[in-house]
Amino acid sequence: MYAKIAPSILSADHGDMTAEAVRAEQWGADWLHVDIMDGKFAPNLTFGPGLVKAIRPKVAIPLDCHLMLAEPEKYVERFVEAGADYVSVHAEAVTHTSLSYIQDVIKKYNRKLGIAFKPATPLSSVDLKNYDVSMMLIMSVNPGFSGQKFLPEVIPKVREASKNLSAKSNRHLEIEVDGGVDLSNARLLCENGATVLVAGNSVFAQRDREAAFKELKRLVGASI
Ligand code: DX5
Ligand code: ZN
């Protein structure tokens, strides 16, 4: 069992973001999760491509941009230009036409497309075989804020998503779980097929953040 950990900088110190990103990388973060919200798709406003651009040269780990935007097709190119490696757009916010366009933009820059699902959205809402999807992002809280309670009802969805993984054994598909991940559920998520765990408050809101990160990472199989 092994999963990557992607600390979510939504929970980091917003006055010191590039240094926070560097710290997370030094602790051993596999990816950095960046939540982009427009106040429309999600009831919160967060970051723009400028932050992604500022962080990009400071760390080597992949930048995992989670676009909680009502019109992701309008902004996707700005995020890939800024240096996003994974760009996830929400199943609830795309049509076949907009997702095809988003896919083309991401391909042009040789980056990776993720499809994100709110807790109540079934995986069947996007026909994955029509797209070149590198990640399924299963939200285990409703979009908006860090520090919400994990919704255990999404676990069967994680398992279902991981079946796609074995079906697509010829190429790698990441299964990311996002929201309320902590020491109490991380192992269970891995056992059900998660390959990447997003961690906001369970890392950044702890007194000893480095120790909290390392404990989580050890729990999901890393030897650090
Ligand atoms: C919620 C965001 C999450 C959030 C996770 O809308 O998508 O990525 O930062 O934070 P925690 O781990 O505190 O739930
Ligand atoms: Zn997120």
PDB file of C-alpha atoms and ligand atoms in Angstrom:
ATOM      1  CA  MET A   1       0.000   0.000   0.000  1.00  0.00           C
ATOM      2  CA  TYR A   2       1.328   3.393  -0.934  1.00  0.00           C
ATOM      3  CA  ALA A   3      -0.320   6.740  -1.606  1.00  0.00           C
ATOM      4  CA  LYS A   4       1.039  10.136  -2.441  1.00  0.00           C
ATOM      5  CA  ILE A   5       0.223  13.062  -0.167  1.00  0.00           C
ATOM      6  CA  ALA A   6      -0.715  16.426  -1.652  1.00  0.00           C
ATOM      7  CA  PRO A   7      -0.826  19.128   1.029  1.00  0.00           C
ATOM      8  CA  SER A   8      -3.485  21.718   0.215  1.00  0.00           C
ATOM      9  CA  ILE A   9      -2.176  25.251   0.452  1.00  0.00           C
ATOM     10  CA  LEU A  10      -5.672  26.554   1.079  1.00  0.00           C
ATOM     11  CA  SER A  11      -4.858  25.729   4.718  1.00  0.00           C
ATOM     12  CA  ALA A  12      -1.364  27.261   4.604  1.00  0.00           C
ATOM     13  CA  ASP A  13      -0.338  30.775   5.661  1.00  0.00           C
ATOM     14  CA  HIS A  14      -1.687  32.989   2.863  1.00  0.00           C
ATOM     15  CA  GLY A  15       0.815  35.678   3.732  1.00  0.00           C
ATOM     16  CA  ASP A  16       3.731  33.380   3.008  1.00  0.00           C
ATOM     17  CA  MET A  17       2.621  31.102   0.216  1.00  0.00           C
ATOM     18  CA  THR A  18       5.776  30.438  -1.757  1.00  0.00           C
ATOM     19  CA  ALA A  19       7.699  29.651   1.444  1.00  0.00           C
ATOM     20  CA  GLU A  20       4.862  27.382   2.582  1.00  0.00           C
ATOM     21  CA  ALA A  21       5.081  25.497  -0.718  1.00  0.00           C
ATOM     22  CA  VAL A  22       8.844  25.079  -0.272  1.00  0.00           C
ATOM     23  CA  ARG A  23       8.345  23.844   3.296  1.00  0.00           C
ATOM     24  CA  ALA A  24       5.791  21.260   2.197  1.00  0.00           C
ATOM     25  CA  GLU A  25       8.214  20.002  -0.430  1.00  0.00           C
ATOM     26  CA  GLN A  26      10.989  19.766   2.151  1.00  0.00           C
ATOM     27  CA  TRP A  27       8.763  17.727   4.464  1.00  0.00           C
ATOM     28  CA  GLY A  28       8.388  15.252   1.603  1.00  0.00           C
ATOM     29  CA  ALA A  29       5.130  16.306  -0.077  1.00  0.00           C
ATOM     30  CA  ASP A  30       4.614  14.399  -3.321  1.00  0.00           C
ATOM     31  CA  TRP A  31       2.407  17.040  -4.914  1.00  0.00           C
ATOM     32  CA  LEU A  32       1.050  20.433  -3.927  1.00  0.00           C
ATOM     33  CA  HIS A  33      -2.718  20.852  -4.117  1.00  0.00           C
ATOM     34  CA  VAL A  34      -3.952  24.304  -5.154  1.00  0.00           C
ATOM     35  CA  ASP A  35      -7.681  25.016  -4.796  1.00  0.00           C
ATOM     36  CA  ILE A  36      -9.006  27.558  -7.255  1.00  0.00           C
ATOM     37  CA  MET A  37     -12.500  28.880  -6.451  1.00  0.00           C
ATOM     38  CA  ASP A  38     -14.526  31.578  -8.164  1.00  0.00           C
ATOM     39  CA  GLY A  39     -17.240  32.296  -5.585  1.00  0.00           C
ATOM     40  CA  LYS A  40     -19.735  30.840  -8.036  1.00  0.00           C
ATOM     41  CA  PHE A  41     -19.097  27.132  -8.395  1.00  0.00           C
ATOM     42  CA  ALA A  42     -17.961  27.068  -4.768  1.00  0.00           C
ATOM     43  CA  PRO A  43     -18.993  29.506  -2.022  1.00  0.00           C
ATOM     44  CA  ASN A  44     -15.482  30.860  -1.564  1.00  0.00           C
ATOM     45  CA  LEU A  45     -12.864  32.880  -3.445  1.00  0.00           C
ATOM     46  CA  THR A  46      -9.278  31.762  -3.456  1.00  0.00           C
ATOM     47  CA  PHE A  47      -6.351  31.997  -5.861  1.00  0.00           C
ATOM     48  CA  GLY A  48      -5.669  32.903  -9.455  1.00  0.00           C
ATOM     49  CA  PRO A  49      -2.989  31.825 -11.934  1.00  0.00           C
ATOM     50  CA  GLY A  50      -0.613  34.405 -10.436  1.00  0.00           C
ATOM     51  CA  LEU A  51      -0.069  32.273  -7.358  1.00  0.00           C
ATOM     52  CA  VAL A  52       0.610  29.167  -9.453  1.00  0.00           C
ATOM     53  CA  LYS A  53       3.148  31.173 -11.465  1.00  0.00           C
ATOM     54  CA  ALA A  54       4.836  32.423  -8.295  1.00  0.00           C
ATOM     55  CA  ILE A  55       5.132  28.957  -6.771  1.00  0.00           C
ATOM     56  CA  ARG A  56       6.177  27.126  -9.952  1.00  0.00           C
ATOM     57  CA  PRO A  57       9.880  28.053  -9.981  1.00  0.00           C
ATOM     58  CA  LYS A  58      10.243  27.505  -6.230  1.00  0.00           C
ATOM     59  CA  VAL A  59       9.405  23.791  -6.077  1.00  0.00           C
ATOM     60  CA  ALA A  60      10.008  20.752  -8.259  1.00  0.00           C
ATOM     61  CA  ILE A  61       6.960  18.711  -7.202  1.00  0.00           C
ATOM     62  CA  PRO A  62       3.840  18.648  -9.403  1.00  0.00           C
ATOM     63  CA  LEU A  63       1.302  21.423  -8.922  1.00  0.00           C
ATOM     64  CA  ASP A  64      -2.127  19.873  -8.691  1.00  0.00           C
ATOM     65  CA  CYS A  65      -4.648  22.573  -9.540  1.00  0.00           C
ATOM     66  CA  HIS A  66      -8.227  21.852  -8.575  1.00  0.00           C
ATOM     67  CA  LEU A  67     -10.432  24.211 -10.545  1.00  0.00           C
ATOM     68  CA  MET A  68     -13.700  24.791  -8.705  1.00  0.00           C
ATOM     69  CA  LEU A  69     -14.896  27.157 -11.388  1.00  0.00           C
ATOM     70  CA  ALA A  70     -18.296  27.520 -13.028  1.00  0.00           C
ATOM     71  CA  GLU A  71     -16.619  28.116 -16.423  1.00  0.00           C
ATOM     72  CA  PRO A  72     -13.285  26.287 -16.311  1.00  0.00           C
ATOM     73  CA  GLU A  73     -12.863  26.535 -20.090  1.00  0.00           C
ATOM     74  CA  LYS A  74     -12.374  30.303 -19.728  1.00  0.00           C
ATOM     75  CA  TYR A  75      -9.369  29.977 -17.429  1.00  0.00           C
ATOM     76  CA  VAL A  76      -7.750  26.614 -18.107  1.00  0.00           C
ATOM     77  CA  GLU A  77      -5.096  27.996 -20.444  1.00  0.00           C
ATOM     78  CA  ARG A  78      -3.992  30.592 -17.904  1.00  0.00           C
ATOM     79  CA  PHE A  79      -3.421  27.904 -15.314  1.00  0.00           C
ATOM     80  CA  VAL A  80      -1.416  25.652 -17.610  1.00  0.00           C
ATOM     81  CA  GLU A  81       0.628  28.639 -18.799  1.00  0.00           C
ATOM     82  CA  ALA A  82       1.304  29.464 -15.153  1.00  0.00           C
ATOM     83  CA  GLY A  83       2.722  25.983 -14.617  1.00  0.00           C
ATOM     84  CA  ALA A  84      -0.063  23.672 -13.409  1.00  0.00           C
ATOM     85  CA  ASP A  85       0.866  20.004 -13.955  1.00  0.00           C
ATOM     86  CA  TYR A  86      -2.489  18.439 -13.159  1.00  0.00           C
ATOM     87  CA  VAL A  87      -5.588  20.469 -13.949  1.00  0.00           C
ATOM     88  CA  SER A  88      -8.819  19.057 -12.594  1.00  0.00           C
ATOM     89  CA  VAL A  89     -12.169  20.424 -13.695  1.00  0.00           C
ATOM     90  CA  HIS A  90     -15.515  19.514 -12.217  1.00  0.00           C
ATOM     91  CA  ALA A  91     -17.864  17.067 -13.877  1.00  0.00           C
ATOM     92  CA  GLU A  92     -20.723  19.353 -12.812  1.00  0.00           C
ATOM     93  CA  ALA A  93     -19.226  22.355 -14.638  1.00  0.00           C
ATOM     94  CA  VAL A  94     -18.459  20.908 -18.086  1.00  0.00           C
ATOM     95  CA  THR A  95     -20.250  19.782 -21.210  1.00  0.00           C
ATOM     96  CA  HIS A  96     -18.830  17.470 -23.849  1.00  0.00           C
ATOM     97  CA  THR A  97     -17.851  20.539 -25.894  1.00  0.00           C
ATOM     98  CA  SER A  98     -16.132  22.432 -23.076  1.00  0.00           C
ATOM     99  CA  LEU A  99     -14.364  19.325 -21.780  1.00  0.00           C
ATOM    100  CA  SER A 100     -13.063  18.494 -25.251  1.00  0.00           C
ATOM    101  CA  TYR A 101     -11.672  22.019 -25.499  1.00  0.00           C
ATOM    102  CA  ILE A 102     -10.136  21.813 -22.005  1.00  0.00           C
ATOM    103  CA  GLN A 103      -8.548  18.489 -22.917  1.00  0.00           C
ATOM    104  CA  ASP A 104      -7.040  19.965 -26.081  1.00  0.00           C
ATOM    105  CA  VAL A 105      -5.520  22.893 -24.183  1.00  0.00           C
ATOM    106  CA  ILE A 106      -4.030  20.610 -21.537  1.00  0.00           C
ATOM    107  CA  LYS A 107      -2.614  18.285 -24.204  1.00  0.00           C
ATOM    108  CA  LYS A 108      -1.088  21.173 -26.116  1.00  0.00           C
ATOM    109  CA  TYR A 109       0.993  21.984 -23.044  1.00  0.00           C
ATOM    110  CA  ASN A 110       1.649  18.332 -22.264  1.00  0.00           C
ATOM    111  CA  ARG A 111      -0.058  18.487 -18.881  1.00  0.00           C
ATOM    112  CA  LYS A 112      -2.546  16.154 -17.262  1.00  0.00           C
ATOM    113  CA  LEU A 113      -6.328  16.314 -17.091  1.00  0.00           C
ATOM    114  CA  GLY A 114      -8.290  15.393 -13.990  1.00  0.00           C
ATOM    115  CA  ILE A 115     -12.047  15.145 -13.547  1.00  0.00           C
ATOM    116  CA  ALA A 116     -13.394  16.141 -10.136  1.00  0.00           C
ATOM    117  CA  PHE A 117     -16.652  14.928  -8.633  1.00  0.00           C
ATOM    118  CA  LYS A 118     -18.611  16.499  -5.773  1.00  0.00           C
ATOM    119  CA  PRO A 119     -19.707  14.020  -3.114  1.00  0.00           C
ATOM    120  CA  ALA A 120     -23.209  13.651  -4.598  1.00  0.00           C
ATOM    121  CA  THR A 121     -22.104  13.382  -8.249  1.00  0.00           C
ATOM    122  CA  PRO A 122     -21.889   9.878  -9.703  1.00  0.00           C
ATOM    123  CA  LEU A 123     -18.796   8.894 -11.654  1.00  0.00           C
ATOM    124  CA  SER A 124     -21.061   7.940 -14.549  1.00  0.00           C
ATOM    125  CA  SER A 125     -21.779  11.642 -15.177  1.00  0.00           C
ATOM    126  CA  VAL A 126     -18.668  11.777 -17.384  1.00  0.00           C
ATOM    127  CA  ASP A 127     -18.016   9.095 -19.952  1.00  0.00           C
ATOM    128  CA  LEU A 128     -14.317   8.700 -19.314  1.00  0.00           C
ATOM    129  CA  LYS A 129     -13.611   6.679 -22.393  1.00  0.00           C
ATOM    130  CA  ASN A 130     -14.228   9.795 -24.491  1.00  0.00           C
ATOM    131  CA  TYR A 131     -11.335  11.671 -22.883  1.00  0.00           C
ATOM    132  CA  ASP A 132      -7.708  11.224 -21.951  1.00  0.00           C
ATOM    133  CA  VAL A 133      -8.123  11.439 -18.188  1.00  0.00           C
ATOM    134  CA  SER A 134      -5.084  11.095 -15.917  1.00  0.00           C
ATOM    135  CA  MET A 135      -6.876  11.551 -12.618  1.00  0.00           C
ATOM    136  CA  MET A 136     -10.246  11.172 -10.958  1.00  0.00           C
ATOM    137  CA  LEU A 137     -10.613  13.575  -8.043  1.00  0.00           C
ATOM    138  CA  ILE A 138     -13.219  12.329  -5.607  1.00  0.00           C
ATOM    139  CA  MET A 139     -14.332  15.050  -3.233  1.00  0.00           C
ATOM    140  CA  SER A 140     -15.130  13.852   0.257  1.00  0.00           C
ATOM    141  CA  VAL A 141     -16.478  17.237   1.398  1.00  0.00           C
ATOM    142  CA  ASN A 142     -18.520  19.783  -0.521  1.00  0.00           C
ATOM    143  CA  PRO A 143     -16.372  22.363  -2.337  1.00  0.00           C
ATOM    144  CA  GLY A 144     -15.581  25.543  -0.460  1.00  0.00           C
ATOM    145  CA  PHE A 145     -13.521  25.268   2.678  1.00  0.00           C
ATOM    146  CA  SER A 146     -10.755  23.433   4.437  1.00  0.00           C
ATOM    147  CA  GLY A 147     -11.401  21.766   7.745  1.00  0.00           C
ATOM    148  CA  GLN A 148     -14.769  20.170   6.913  1.00  0.00           C
ATOM    149  CA  LYS A 149     -15.770  16.740   8.116  1.00  0.00           C
ATOM    150  CA  PHE A 150     -14.964  13.777   5.895  1.00  0.00           C
ATOM    151  CA  LEU A 151     -18.046  12.192   4.277  1.00  0.00           C
ATOM    152  CA  PRO A 152     -17.599   8.411   4.523  1.00  0.00           C
ATOM    153  CA  GLU A 153     -20.341   7.765   1.967  1.00  0.00           C
ATOM    154  CA  VAL A 154     -17.846   8.541  -0.801  1.00  0.00           C
ATOM    155  CA  ILE A 155     -15.756   5.451  -0.034  1.00  0.00           C
ATOM    156  CA  PRO A 156     -17.701   3.192  -2.439  1.00  0.00           C
ATOM    157  CA  LYS A 157     -17.070   5.812  -5.123  1.00  0.00           C
ATOM    158  CA  VAL A 158     -13.335   5.631  -4.474  1.00  0.00           C
ATOM    159  CA  ARG A 159     -13.548   1.863  -4.908  1.00  0.00           C
ATOM    160  CA  GLU A 160     -15.555   2.272  -8.088  1.00  0.00           C
ATOM    161  CA  ALA A 161     -13.027   4.764  -9.470  1.00  0.00           C
ATOM    162  CA  SER A 162     -10.181   2.404  -8.726  1.00  0.00           C
ATOM    163  CA  LYS A 163     -11.828  -0.250 -10.901  1.00  0.00           C
ATOM    164  CA  ASN A 164     -11.177   2.095 -13.806  1.00  0.00           C
ATOM    165  CA  LEU A 165      -7.584   2.022 -12.778  1.00  0.00           C
ATOM    166  CA  SER A 166      -7.246  -1.716 -13.233  1.00  0.00           C
ATOM    167  CA  ALA A 167      -9.291  -1.560 -16.423  1.00  0.00           C
ATOM    168  CA  LYS A 168      -6.854   1.003 -17.814  1.00  0.00           C
ATOM    169  CA  SER A 169      -3.739  -0.878 -16.803  1.00  0.00           C
ATOM    170  CA  ASN A 170      -1.930   0.334 -19.912  1.00  0.00           C
ATOM    171  CA  ARG A 171      -1.728   3.880 -18.563  1.00  0.00           C
ATOM    172  CA  HIS A 172      -1.556   5.375 -15.160  1.00  0.00           C
ATOM    173  CA  LEU A 173      -4.679   6.795 -13.612  1.00  0.00           C
ATOM    174  CA  GLU A 174      -4.518   8.566 -10.263  1.00  0.00           C
ATOM    175  CA  ILE A 175      -7.408   8.368  -7.818  1.00  0.00           C
ATOM    176  CA  GLU A 176      -7.295  11.415  -5.583  1.00  0.00           C
ATOM    177  CA  VAL A 177      -9.439  11.913  -2.486  1.00  0.00           C
ATOM    178  CA  ASP A 178      -9.954  15.481  -1.338  1.00  0.00           C
ATOM    179  CA  GLY A 179     -11.566  16.740   1.852  1.00  0.00           C
ATOM    180  CA  GLY A 180     -11.307  15.860   5.518  1.00  0.00           C
ATOM    181  CA  VAL A 181      -8.469  13.390   5.007  1.00  0.00           C
ATOM    182  CA  ASP A 182      -6.620  12.694   8.247  1.00  0.00           C
ATOM    183  CA  LEU A 183      -4.992   9.966  10.311  1.00  0.00           C
ATOM    184  CA  SER A 184      -8.366   8.354  11.012  1.00  0.00           C
ATOM    185  CA  ASN A 185      -9.304   7.629   7.390  1.00  0.00           C
ATOM    186  CA  ALA A 186      -6.115   7.721   5.286  1.00  0.00           C
ATOM    187  CA  ARG A 187      -5.407   3.997   5.431  1.00  0.00           C
ATOM    188  CA  LEU A 188      -8.983   3.049   4.678  1.00  0.00           C
ATOM    189  CA  LEU A 189      -8.909   5.324   1.631  1.00  0.00           C
ATOM    190  CA  CYS A 190      -5.742   3.683   0.351  1.00  0.00           C
ATOM    191  CA  GLU A 191      -7.202   0.243   0.924  1.00  0.00           C
ATOM    192  CA  ASN A 192     -10.142   1.297  -1.205  1.00  0.00           C
ATOM    193  CA  GLY A 193      -7.949   2.426  -4.069  1.00  0.00           C
ATOM    194  CA  ALA A 194      -6.904   6.023  -3.433  1.00  0.00           C
ATOM    195  CA  THR A 195      -3.481   6.813  -4.884  1.00  0.00           C
ATOM    196  CA  VAL A 196      -3.271  10.486  -3.845  1.00  0.00           C
ATOM    197  CA  LEU A 197      -4.596  12.016  -0.633  1.00  0.00           C
ATOM    198  CA  VAL A 198      -5.119  15.752  -0.296  1.00  0.00           C
ATOM    199  CA  ALA A 199      -4.404  17.048   3.198  1.00  0.00           C
ATOM    200  CA  GLY A 200      -5.270  20.590   4.252  1.00  0.00           C
ATOM    201  CA  ASN A 201      -6.036  21.058   7.907  1.00  0.00           C
ATOM    202  CA  SER A 202      -4.662  17.673   8.949  1.00  0.00           C
ATOM    203  CA  VAL A 203      -1.223  19.064   8.060  1.00  0.00           C
ATOM    204  CA  PHE A 204      -1.237  22.854   7.974  1.00  0.00           C
ATOM    205  CA  ALA A 205      -3.540  23.426  10.957  1.00  0.00           C
ATOM    206  CA  GLN A 206      -1.482  21.253  13.295  1.00  0.00           C
ATOM    207  CA  ARG A 207       0.912  22.595  15.888  1.00  0.00           C
ATOM    208  CA  ASP A 208       3.876  20.634  14.509  1.00  0.00           C
ATOM    209  CA  ARG A 209       3.076  20.624  10.810  1.00  0.00           C
ATOM    210  CA  GLU A 210       6.122  18.707   9.675  1.00  0.00           C
ATOM    211  CA  ALA A 211       5.455  15.941  12.219  1.00  0.00           C
ATOM    212  CA  ALA A 212       1.783  15.822  11.204  1.00  0.00           C
ATOM    213  CA  PHE A 213       2.739  15.510   7.546  1.00  0.00           C
ATOM    214  CA  LYS A 214       5.253  12.754   8.226  1.00  0.00           C
ATOM    215  CA  GLU A 215       2.869  10.768  10.380  1.00  0.00           C
ATOM    216  CA  LEU A 216       0.267  10.842   7.622  1.00  0.00           C
ATOM    217  CA  LYS A 217       2.822   9.839   5.054  1.00  0.00           C
ATOM    218  CA  ARG A 218       4.095   6.952   7.145  1.00  0.00           C
ATOM    219  CA  LEU A 219       0.562   5.737   7.633  1.00  0.00           C
ATOM    220  CA  VAL A 220       0.064   5.361   3.890  1.00  0.00           C
ATOM    221  CA  GLY A 221       3.188   3.407   3.336  1.00  0.00           C
ATOM    222  CA  ALA A 222       6.124   5.734   2.922  1.00  0.00           C
ATOM    223  CA  SER A 223       9.349   4.958   4.722  1.00  0.00           C
ATOM    224  CA  ILE A 224      10.556   8.377   5.834  1.00  0.00           C
TER     225      ILE A 224
HETATM  226  C1  DX5 B   1     -12.290  21.988  -0.453  1.00  0.00           C
HETATM  227  C2  DX5 B   1     -10.956  21.836  -1.143  1.00  0.00           C
HETATM  228  C3  DX5 B   1      -9.991  20.966  -0.436  1.00  0.00           C
HETATM  229  C4  DX5 B   1      -9.502  21.481   0.902  1.00  0.00           C
HETATM  230  C5  DX5 B   1      -9.094  20.309   1.738  1.00  0.00           C
HETATM  231  O1  DX5 B   1     -13.145  22.702  -1.274  1.00  0.00           O
HETATM  232  O2  DX5 B   1     -11.129  21.289  -2.431  1.00  0.00           O
HETATM  233  O3  DX5 B   1      -8.862  20.701  -1.262  1.00  0.00           O
HETATM  234  O4  DX5 B   1      -8.402  22.357   0.765  1.00  0.00           O
HETATM  235  O5  DX5 B   1      -8.883  20.732   3.045  1.00  0.00           O
HETATM  236  P1  DX5 B   1      -9.065  19.729   4.253  1.00  0.00           P
HETATM  237  O6  DX5 B   1      -8.060  18.624   4.076  1.00  0.00           O
HETATM  238  O7  DX5 B   1      -8.820  20.574   5.475  1.00  0.00           O
HETATM  239  O8  DX5 B   1     -10.476  19.190   4.204  1.00  0.00           O
HETATM  240 ZN    ZN B   2      -9.233  20.594  -3.572  1.00  0.00          ZN
END
